[in-house]
Amino acid sequence: MARLFSLARNAAAAIAVGVLLTGCLVPETIDANIVLEGYEYDMRVETRLADPRVAKALADGHVLTEQEEDRMRAEERKAARMPGFQRFTYAGEGRFNLVVNLIGELDASGSAIGVPNTRAKSQADNFLSIRRMDDGTIEVSTPEIPERARAELDQIAIVPNGTLTVTVSGTVIETNADETPGSFGGAYRWNISSWDDRVFLKVNPASD
């Protein structure tokens, strides 16, 4: 996600540069559910994504041209090549609606999957990722946003809002969840309403 912040300083010039594969989208709303069974995962995410470069340009008084809007609509065609994408549509003003459903297995140390770039080998530009660590544990996480980047996002009033749940088998080693399962099971839950509301869960899938 770091690259979008350096681009924001040239927001008007950067409008409609390809966003899907370049780490230039951040979540405004998110509703995510993850189920982990051993190293198998089932992740469904519904989110509205914003391009901060476009939001900044609009805040500075830029009016999107029809050509710029068409370039952003053209991003929809790229979704057909993205694993797990069920819907990716342009909603106007640099916003995109995304629905992802990913089912698979973390079959080797270092393997990972994330959103929105479901093809990425690195998870540096994804806002939600699942990774198999070298010690055999699995981590579910969202990234820390640098202070400068947070200040820029605050200036253009982009704030994440929503919930994320994770259901696991195995032993949870560490988590910062807002809610944890009860005696009869359930999910770990995070209520997200600011960039401070990071997600972290570390689980040993080999034990229960």
Coordinates of C-alpha atoms in Angstrom, one line a residue:
M1 CA 0.0 0.0 0.0
A2 CA 3.0 2.3 0.4
R3 CA 3.2 3.3 -3.3
L4 CA -0.1 5.1 -3.4
F5 CA 1.1 7.8 -0.9
S6 CA 4.0 8.9 -3.0
L7 CA 1.6 9.2 -6.0
A8 CA -0.9 11.3 -4.1
R9 CA 1.3 14.4 -4.4
N10 CA 0.7 14.4 -8.2
A11 CA -2.9 13.3 -7.9
A12 CA -4.4 15.0 -11.0
A13 CA -1.6 13.7 -13.3
A14 CA -2.0 10.2 -11.8
I15 CA -5.7 9.8 -12.3
A16 CA -6.7 6.6 -14.1
V17 CA -3.3 5.1 -14.1
G18 CA -3.9 1.4 -13.6
V19 CA -4.9 0.8 -10.0
L20 CA -5.7 -2.9 -9.6
L21 CA -2.1 -4.2 -9.8
T22 CA -0.2 -1.2 -8.4
G23 CA -1.2 -1.1 -4.8
C24 CA -3.1 2.2 -5.2
L25 CA -6.5 1.3 -3.6
V26 CA -7.5 1.5 0.0
P27 CA -10.7 0.2 1.7
E28 CA -13.5 2.6 2.7
T29 CA -15.8 -0.2 3.7
I30 CA -15.0 -3.8 4.4
D31 CA -17.0 -6.9 5.3
A32 CA -14.6 -9.9 5.4
N33 CA -15.0 -13.5 6.6
I34 CA -12.1 -16.0 6.7
V35 CA -12.2 -19.6 7.7
L36 CA -9.0 -21.5 8.3
E37 CA -8.9 -25.3 8.5
G38 CA -5.3 -26.5 8.8
Y39 CA -3.6 -24.7 5.9
E40 CA -6.7 -24.5 3.8
Y41 CA -8.5 -21.1 3.7
D42 CA -11.8 -19.8 2.6
M43 CA -11.9 -16.0 2.4
R44 CA -14.8 -13.8 1.3
V45 CA -14.4 -10.0 1.1
E46 CA -16.9 -7.3 0.1
T47 CA -15.3 -3.9 0.0
R48 CA -15.5 -0.4 -1.5
L49 CA -12.1 0.7 -2.5
A50 CA -10.9 4.2 -3.1
D51 CA -8.0 5.6 -5.1
P52 CA -6.5 8.3 -2.8
R53 CA -5.0 10.1 -5.9
V54 CA -8.4 10.7 -7.3
A55 CA -9.9 11.7 -4.0
K56 CA -7.1 14.2 -3.5
A57 CA -7.6 15.6 -7.0
L58 CA -11.3 16.0 -6.4
A59 CA -10.7 17.7 -3.0
D60 CA -8.4 20.1 -4.8
G61 CA -11.1 21.1 -7.2
H62 CA -10.4 18.8 -10.2
V63 CA -13.4 17.8 -12.2
L64 CA -13.1 14.3 -13.8
T65 CA -13.3 14.3 -17.5
E66 CA -15.3 11.7 -19.4
Q67 CA -12.0 10.3 -20.7
E68 CA -10.7 9.9 -17.1
E69 CA -13.9 8.2 -16.0
D70 CA -13.7 5.8 -19.0
R71 CA -10.1 4.9 -18.1
M72 CA -11.2 4.0 -14.6
R73 CA -14.2 2.0 -15.9
A74 CA -11.6 0.1 -18.1
E75 CA -10.1 -1.3 -14.9
E76 CA -13.2 -3.5 -14.7
R77 CA -11.9 -5.6 -17.6
K78 CA -8.8 -6.6 -15.6
A79 CA -10.9 -8.2 -13.0
A80 CA -11.5 -11.2 -15.3
R81 CA -7.9 -12.2 -14.9
M82 CA -7.8 -11.9 -11.1
P83 CA -8.2 -15.1 -9.0
G84 CA -11.3 -15.1 -6.9
F85 CA -12.9 -11.9 -8.2
Q86 CA -16.6 -12.2 -8.4
R87 CA -17.4 -8.6 -9.0
F88 CA -15.3 -5.5 -9.6
T89 CA -17.2 -2.4 -10.8
Y90 CA -16.4 1.3 -11.0
A91 CA -18.7 3.3 -8.7
G92 CA -17.6 6.8 -9.7
E93 CA -15.3 9.4 -8.1
G94 CA -12.4 6.9 -8.0
R95 CA -14.3 4.3 -6.1
F96 CA -14.6 0.6 -6.9
N97 CA -16.9 -2.1 -5.5
L98 CA -15.2 -5.5 -5.1
V99 CA -16.4 -8.9 -4.1
V100 CA -13.7 -11.6 -3.7
N101 CA -14.1 -15.3 -2.8
L102 CA -10.8 -17.2 -2.5
I103 CA -10.5 -20.9 -1.6
G104 CA -7.2 -22.6 -1.5
E105 CA -4.3 -23.9 0.5
L106 CA -1.1 -22.4 1.8
D107 CA 1.0 -25.3 0.6
A108 CA 4.5 -24.1 1.4
S109 CA 6.4 -21.9 3.8
G110 CA 6.1 -18.3 2.7
S111 CA 3.0 -18.8 0.6
A112 CA 0.4 -16.1 1.0
I113 CA -2.8 -14.7 -0.4
G114 CA -4.3 -11.3 -0.1
V115 CA -6.8 -8.6 -1.2
P116 CA -7.1 -6.6 -3.4
N117 CA -4.3 -7.9 -5.6
T118 CA -5.0 -11.6 -5.5
R119 CA -2.2 -12.4 -7.9
A120 CA 0.6 -10.6 -5.9
K121 CA 3.6 -12.7 -4.8
S122 CA 4.4 -10.0 -2.3
Q123 CA 1.6 -8.8 0.1
A124 CA 3.2 -5.4 0.6
D125 CA 0.4 -3.6 -1.4
N126 CA -2.5 -5.6 0.0
F127 CA -4.7 -4.4 2.9
L128 CA -5.6 -7.9 4.1
S129 CA -3.4 -11.0 3.8
I130 CA -3.0 -14.6 5.0
R131 CA 0.5 -15.9 5.2
R132 CA 2.1 -19.3 6.1
M133 CA 5.2 -18.5 8.1
D134 CA 8.5 -20.4 8.2
D135 CA 7.7 -21.9 11.6
G136 CA 4.5 -23.4 10.2
T137 CA 2.1 -20.9 11.8
I138 CA -0.4 -18.8 9.9
E139 CA -0.8 -15.1 10.2
V140 CA -3.8 -13.0 9.2
S141 CA -3.0 -9.3 9.2
T142 CA -3.5 -5.8 7.9
P143 CA -0.6 -3.5 7.5
E144 CA 0.5 -0.6 9.6
I145 CA -0.1 2.7 7.9
P146 CA 2.9 5.2 8.2
E147 CA 2.1 8.5 10.0
R148 CA 2.6 10.6 6.9
A149 CA 0.3 8.4 4.9
R150 CA -2.3 8.5 7.6
A151 CA -2.2 12.3 7.6
E152 CA -2.7 12.4 3.8
L153 CA -5.7 10.0 4.1
D154 CA -7.2 12.1 6.9
Q155 CA -6.9 15.2 4.7
I156 CA -9.1 13.6 2.1
A157 CA -11.4 12.0 4.6
I158 CA -10.8 8.3 3.6
V159 CA -11.4 6.2 6.7
P160 CA -12.0 2.4 6.7
N161 CA -15.2 1.1 8.2
G162 CA -16.5 -2.4 8.6
T163 CA -15.9 -5.8 10.2
L164 CA -13.7 -8.8 9.8
T165 CA -14.2 -12.3 11.3
V166 CA -11.8 -15.3 11.4
T167 CA -12.8 -18.8 12.3
V168 CA -9.9 -21.2 12.9
S169 CA -9.1 -24.7 13.8
G170 CA -5.8 -25.1 15.8
T171 CA -4.4 -23.0 18.6
V172 CA -4.4 -19.2 18.4
I173 CA -1.0 -18.0 19.7
E174 CA -1.6 -14.3 19.5
T175 CA -4.4 -11.9 18.4
N176 CA -5.7 -8.4 18.9
A177 CA -9.3 -9.3 18.1
D178 CA -12.1 -7.1 19.6
E179 CA -14.2 -10.2 20.3
T180 CA -13.1 -13.9 20.8
P181 CA -15.0 -17.1 20.5
G182 CA -17.0 -18.4 23.5
S183 CA -16.9 -21.8 25.1
F184 CA -19.0 -23.3 22.3
G185 CA -16.9 -21.9 19.5
G186 CA -17.4 -19.0 17.1
A187 CA -15.2 -16.5 15.4
Y188 CA -12.6 -13.9 16.2
R189 CA -14.0 -10.4 15.3
W190 CA -12.6 -7.0 14.6
N191 CA -14.6 -3.8 14.4
I192 CA -12.8 -1.4 12.0
S193 CA -13.5 2.3 12.1
S194 CA -10.0 3.9 11.8
W195 CA -6.5 3.2 10.5
D196 CA -5.5 2.3 14.0
D197 CA -7.8 -0.7 13.9
R198 CA -5.3 -3.2 12.6
V199 CA -6.0 -6.9 12.4
F200 CA -3.6 -9.6 13.6
L201 CA -4.0 -13.2 14.4
K202 CA -1.3 -15.9 14.6
V203 CA -2.5 -19.6 14.7
N204 CA -0.7 -22.9 15.0
P205 CA -2.9 -25.1 12.6
A206 CA -1.2 -28.3 13.8
S207 CA -2.7 -28.2 17.3
D208 CA -6.2 -27.9 18.7

